[in-house]
Coordinates of C-alpha atoms in Angstrom, one line a residue:
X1 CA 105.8 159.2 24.8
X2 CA 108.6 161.1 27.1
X3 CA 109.3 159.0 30.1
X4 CA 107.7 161.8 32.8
X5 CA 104.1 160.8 31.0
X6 CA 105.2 157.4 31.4
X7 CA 105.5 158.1 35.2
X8 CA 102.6 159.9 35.5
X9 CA 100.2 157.2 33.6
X10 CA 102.4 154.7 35.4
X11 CA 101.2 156.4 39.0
X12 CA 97.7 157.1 37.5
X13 CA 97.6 153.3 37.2
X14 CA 98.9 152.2 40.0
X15 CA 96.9 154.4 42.0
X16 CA 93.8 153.0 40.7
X17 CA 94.3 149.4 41.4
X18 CA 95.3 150.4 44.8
X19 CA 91.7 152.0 45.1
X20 CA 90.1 149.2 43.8
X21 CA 91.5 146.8 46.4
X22 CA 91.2 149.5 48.9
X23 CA 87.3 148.8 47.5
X24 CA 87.4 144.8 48.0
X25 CA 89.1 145.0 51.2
X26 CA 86.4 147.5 52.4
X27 CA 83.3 145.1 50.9
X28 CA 85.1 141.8 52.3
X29 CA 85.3 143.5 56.0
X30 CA 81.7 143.2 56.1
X31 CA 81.8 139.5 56.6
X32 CA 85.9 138.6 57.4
X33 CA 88.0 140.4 60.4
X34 CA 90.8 142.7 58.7
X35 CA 93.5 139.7 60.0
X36 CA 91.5 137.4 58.0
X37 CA 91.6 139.4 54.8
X38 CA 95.3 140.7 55.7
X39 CA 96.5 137.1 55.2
X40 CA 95.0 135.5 52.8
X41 CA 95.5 139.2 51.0
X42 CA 99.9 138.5 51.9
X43 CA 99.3 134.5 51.1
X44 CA 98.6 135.6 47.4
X45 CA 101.4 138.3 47.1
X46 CA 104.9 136.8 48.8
X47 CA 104.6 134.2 46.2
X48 CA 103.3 137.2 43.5
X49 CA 106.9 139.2 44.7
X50 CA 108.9 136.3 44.9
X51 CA 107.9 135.6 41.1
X52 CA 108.1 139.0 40.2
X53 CA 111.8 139.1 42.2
X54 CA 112.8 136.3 40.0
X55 CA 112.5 138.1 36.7
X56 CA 113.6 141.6 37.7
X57 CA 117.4 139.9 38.5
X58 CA 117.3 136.4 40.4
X59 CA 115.6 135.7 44.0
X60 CA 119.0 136.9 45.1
X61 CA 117.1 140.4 45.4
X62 CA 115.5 138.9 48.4
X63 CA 118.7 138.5 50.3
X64 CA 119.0 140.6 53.3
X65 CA 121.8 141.8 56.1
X66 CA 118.9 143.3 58.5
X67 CA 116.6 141.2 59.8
X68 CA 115.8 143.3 62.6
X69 CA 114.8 146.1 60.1
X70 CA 112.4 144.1 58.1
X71 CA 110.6 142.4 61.1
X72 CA 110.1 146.1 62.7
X73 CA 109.0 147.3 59.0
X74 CA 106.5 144.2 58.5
X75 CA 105.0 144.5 62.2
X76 CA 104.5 148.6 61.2
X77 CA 103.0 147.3 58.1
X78 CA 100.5 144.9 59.7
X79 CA 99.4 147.4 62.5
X80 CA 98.6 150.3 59.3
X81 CA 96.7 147.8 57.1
X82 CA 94.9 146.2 60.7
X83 CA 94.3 150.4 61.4
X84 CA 93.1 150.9 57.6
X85 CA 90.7 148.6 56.7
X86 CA 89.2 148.7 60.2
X87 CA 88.7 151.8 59.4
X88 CA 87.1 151.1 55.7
X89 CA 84.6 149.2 57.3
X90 CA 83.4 152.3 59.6
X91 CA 83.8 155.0 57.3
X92 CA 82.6 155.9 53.9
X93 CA 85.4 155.0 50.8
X94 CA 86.2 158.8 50.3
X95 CA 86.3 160.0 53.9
X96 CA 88.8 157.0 54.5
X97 CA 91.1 157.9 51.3
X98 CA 91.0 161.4 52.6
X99 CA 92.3 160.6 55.8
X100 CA 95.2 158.6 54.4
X101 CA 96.6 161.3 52.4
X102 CA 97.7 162.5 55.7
X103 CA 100.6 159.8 55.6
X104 CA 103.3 162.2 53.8
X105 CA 102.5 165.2 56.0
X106 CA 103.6 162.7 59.5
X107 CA 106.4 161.5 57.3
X108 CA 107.3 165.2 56.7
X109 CA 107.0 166.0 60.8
X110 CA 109.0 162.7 61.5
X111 CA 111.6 163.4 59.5
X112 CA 112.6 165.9 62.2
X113 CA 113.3 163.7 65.3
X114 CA 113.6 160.2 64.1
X115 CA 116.1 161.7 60.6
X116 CA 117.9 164.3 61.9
X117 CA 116.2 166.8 59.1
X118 CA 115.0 170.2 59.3
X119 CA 111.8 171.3 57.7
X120 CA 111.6 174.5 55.8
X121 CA 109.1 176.9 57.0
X122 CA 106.9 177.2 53.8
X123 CA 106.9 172.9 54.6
X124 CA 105.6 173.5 58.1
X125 CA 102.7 176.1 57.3
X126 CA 102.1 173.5 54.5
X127 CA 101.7 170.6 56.7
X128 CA 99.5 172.7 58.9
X129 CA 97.2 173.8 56.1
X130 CA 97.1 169.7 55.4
X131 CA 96.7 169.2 59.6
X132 CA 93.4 171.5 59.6
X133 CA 92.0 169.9 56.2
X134 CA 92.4 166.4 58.1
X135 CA 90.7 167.9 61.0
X136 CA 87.7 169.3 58.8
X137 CA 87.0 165.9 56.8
X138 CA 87.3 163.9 60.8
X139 CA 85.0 167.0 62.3
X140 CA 86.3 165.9 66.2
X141 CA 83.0 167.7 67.7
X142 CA 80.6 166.9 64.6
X143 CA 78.4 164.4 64.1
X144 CA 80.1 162.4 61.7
X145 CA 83.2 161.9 63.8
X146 CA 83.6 157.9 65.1
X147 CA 86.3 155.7 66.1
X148 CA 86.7 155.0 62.2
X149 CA 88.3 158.6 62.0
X150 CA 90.6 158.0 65.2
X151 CA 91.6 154.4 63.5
X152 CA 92.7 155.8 60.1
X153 CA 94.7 158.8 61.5
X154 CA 96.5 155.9 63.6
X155 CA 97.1 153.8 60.0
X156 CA 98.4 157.1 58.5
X157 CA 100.5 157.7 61.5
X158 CA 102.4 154.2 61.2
X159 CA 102.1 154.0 57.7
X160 CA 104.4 157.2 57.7
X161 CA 106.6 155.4 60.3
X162 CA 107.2 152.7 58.2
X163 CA 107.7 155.6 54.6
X164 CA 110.4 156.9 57.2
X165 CA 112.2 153.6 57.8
X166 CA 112.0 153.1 53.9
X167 CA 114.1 155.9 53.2
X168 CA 116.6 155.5 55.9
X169 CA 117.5 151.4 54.7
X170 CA 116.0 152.1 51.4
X171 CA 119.5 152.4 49.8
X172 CA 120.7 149.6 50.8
X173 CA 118.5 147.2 50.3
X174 CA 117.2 145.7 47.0
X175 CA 113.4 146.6 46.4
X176 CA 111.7 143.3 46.0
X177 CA 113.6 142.6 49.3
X178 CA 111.8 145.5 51.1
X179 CA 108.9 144.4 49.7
X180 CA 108.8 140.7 49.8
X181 CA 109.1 141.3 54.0
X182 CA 107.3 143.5 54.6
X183 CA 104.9 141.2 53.0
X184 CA 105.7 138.4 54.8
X185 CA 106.0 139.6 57.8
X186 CA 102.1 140.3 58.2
X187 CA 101.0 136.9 56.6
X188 CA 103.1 134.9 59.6
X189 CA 101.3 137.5 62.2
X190 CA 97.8 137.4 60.8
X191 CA 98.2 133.1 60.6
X192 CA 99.2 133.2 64.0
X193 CA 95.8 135.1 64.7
X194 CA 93.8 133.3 61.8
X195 CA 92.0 130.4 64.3
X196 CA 90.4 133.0 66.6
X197 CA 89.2 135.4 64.1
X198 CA 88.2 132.6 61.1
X199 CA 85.1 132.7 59.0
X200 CA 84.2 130.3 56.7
X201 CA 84.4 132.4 53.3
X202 CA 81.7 131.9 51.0
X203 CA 82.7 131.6 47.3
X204 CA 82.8 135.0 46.2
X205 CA 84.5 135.8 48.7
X206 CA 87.8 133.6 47.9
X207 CA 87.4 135.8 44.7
X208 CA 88.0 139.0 46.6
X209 CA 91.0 137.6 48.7
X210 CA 92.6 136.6 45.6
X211 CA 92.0 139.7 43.6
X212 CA 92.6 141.6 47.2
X213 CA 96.3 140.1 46.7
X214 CA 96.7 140.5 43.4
X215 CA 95.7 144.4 43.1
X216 CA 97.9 145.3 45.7
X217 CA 101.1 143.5 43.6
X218 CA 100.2 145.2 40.5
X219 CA 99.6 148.4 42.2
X220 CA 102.8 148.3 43.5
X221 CA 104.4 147.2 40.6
X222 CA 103.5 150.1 38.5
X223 CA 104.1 152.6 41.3
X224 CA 107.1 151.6 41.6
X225 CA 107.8 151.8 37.9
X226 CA 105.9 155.5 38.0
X227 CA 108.9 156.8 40.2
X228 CA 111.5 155.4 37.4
X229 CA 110.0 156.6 34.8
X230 CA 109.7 160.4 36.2
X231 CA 110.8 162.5 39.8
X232 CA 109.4 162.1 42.5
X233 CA 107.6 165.4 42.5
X234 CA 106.1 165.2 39.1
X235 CA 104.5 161.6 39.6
X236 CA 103.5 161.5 43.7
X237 CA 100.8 164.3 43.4
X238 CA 98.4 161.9 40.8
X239 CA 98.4 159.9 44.3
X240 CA 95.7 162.3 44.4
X241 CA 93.5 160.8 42.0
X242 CA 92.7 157.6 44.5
X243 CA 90.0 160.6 45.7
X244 CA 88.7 160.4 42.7
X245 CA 88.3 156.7 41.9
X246 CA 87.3 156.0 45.9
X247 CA 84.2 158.8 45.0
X248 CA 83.4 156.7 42.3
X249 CA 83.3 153.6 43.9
X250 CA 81.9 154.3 47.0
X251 CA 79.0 156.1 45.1
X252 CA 78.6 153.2 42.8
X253 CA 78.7 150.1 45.0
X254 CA 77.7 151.4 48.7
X255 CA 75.6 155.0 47.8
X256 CA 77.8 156.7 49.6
X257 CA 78.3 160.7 48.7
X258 CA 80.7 163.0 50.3
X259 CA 79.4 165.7 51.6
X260 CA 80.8 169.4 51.4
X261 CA 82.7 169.5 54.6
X262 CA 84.8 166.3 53.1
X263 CA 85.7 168.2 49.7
X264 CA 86.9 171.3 51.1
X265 CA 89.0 169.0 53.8
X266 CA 90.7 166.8 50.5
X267 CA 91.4 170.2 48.8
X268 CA 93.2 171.0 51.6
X269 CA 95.5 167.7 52.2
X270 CA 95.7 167.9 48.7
X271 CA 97.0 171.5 48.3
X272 CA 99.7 171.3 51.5
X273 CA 101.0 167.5 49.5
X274 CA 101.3 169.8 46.4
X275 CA 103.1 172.9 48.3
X276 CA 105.4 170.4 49.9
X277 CA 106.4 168.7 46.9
X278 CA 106.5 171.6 44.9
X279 CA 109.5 173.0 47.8
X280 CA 111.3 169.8 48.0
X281 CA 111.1 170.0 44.0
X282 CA 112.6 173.4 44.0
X283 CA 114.8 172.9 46.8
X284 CA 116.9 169.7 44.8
X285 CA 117.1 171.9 41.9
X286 CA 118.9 174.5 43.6
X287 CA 121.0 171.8 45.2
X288 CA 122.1 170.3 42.2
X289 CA 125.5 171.2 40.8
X290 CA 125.9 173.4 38.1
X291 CA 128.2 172.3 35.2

């Protein structure tokens, strides 16, 4: 097996855990506020990262010179997963995966005035084309536009803000660190919160906090391995197959059926994320030094 199929079943993977706590997150916000289910969901994975930390090279990963950068990275992380699975709870599965595929197209926009970048200009018509397919799943003057729409653009938006800080420190700081905090970070906030938003869980429903924490660890874990096993551009389109899983799911366990309006909108998001990493493919190619 060449390691690029390794990436890509690595991603295909880890992309289908995500979905599947995207799923339990989604049924447990019919009974729990999202800052009950965010920290008991970061109560089961600091310990999960720490552990994993420890056999990837020593809890010395965890060691950090910026402070500052994690606490602003954890606090954009709790805002995006407050935004997300608010949003879960309002919207069908699909219509909500669709909406978060807009995450890369901000990061690509941001990258302008908070990186110093410039963007191409077959990037820009691409993040336009990605702009109106957002616009056509959320339908602004339709009648299945609701705050749930507004609430998931906004955890795209600072889920992008936080992908941005990532590859401005990224360098230079060990993974499990980046992701041990900006774990940590949101279970401190959330058990803060946790005595004005508390609900006594019923049994089941430890089950889904636990398996909450756990499939967003393993999900990670194999994402992560997915972008060392091939480039970036050849594993981060199978992203795309969340659509597919959250489809499934949301059929399955809730009835719930995308309707045509939805499917043109995700071909859309899905085409501009191709076109862009396509460009950025051919663009580091051409970069690259001849021998």
């Amino acid at each position: 097996m060449t390691t690029s199929l390794k990436g890509i079943l690595s991603m295909c993977v880890g992309v289908l855990f995500l979905a599947l706590g995207d799923a339990v997150s989604k049924w447990l916000g019919e009974f729990h506020s999202p800052l009950q289910i965010i920290f008991f969901r970061a109560l089961i994975s600091v310990p999960l990262i720490a552990l994993l930390a420890h056999y990837a090279g020593g809890l010395r990963k965890l060691r950090t010179k910026r402070p500052r950068v994690h606490l602003m990275r954890g606090l954009l992380h709790t805002v995006t997963m407050v935004c997300f699975i608010l949003g879960l709870t309002l919207l069908p599965l699909a219509e909500a995966t669709a909406i978060a595929f807009v995450a890369p197209l901000f990061v690509t926009l941001l990258s302008v005035p908070l990186l110093g970048e410039r963007i191409d200009k077959p990037v820009l018509i691409a993040s336009i084309v990605g702009f109106i397919g957002v616009l056509i799943v959320v339908r602004p003057n339709g009648d299945a536009f609701n705050v749930g729409a507004l609430v998931l653009v906004a955890a795209a938006f600072f889920y992008a803000l936080m992908l941005i800080t990532a590859r401005r420190y990224g360098a230079r700081e060990h993974l499990w660190a980046m992701l041990f905090y900006m774990t940590l970070v949101p279970l401190v906030v959330t058990g803060f919160a946790l005595p004005w938003v508390w609900q006594t869980p019923e049994l089941w429903h430890w089950a889904g906090f636990f398996a909450s924490g756990v499939l967003g660890v393993v999900a990670t874990a194999f994402i992560t391995l997915a972008f060392r096993f091939a480039p970036a551009a050849i594993a981060a389109p199978f992203d795309y197959t969340a659509l597919l899983w959250a489809v499934l799911m949301g059929w399955w366990i809730w009835g719930e059926m995308p309707d045509i309006w939805v499917w043109v909108g995700s071909a859309l998001i899905m085409c501009s994320g191709l076109a862009v990493a396509y460009h950025d493919r051919r663009t580091t190619l051409k970069r690259r030094p001849t021998a």
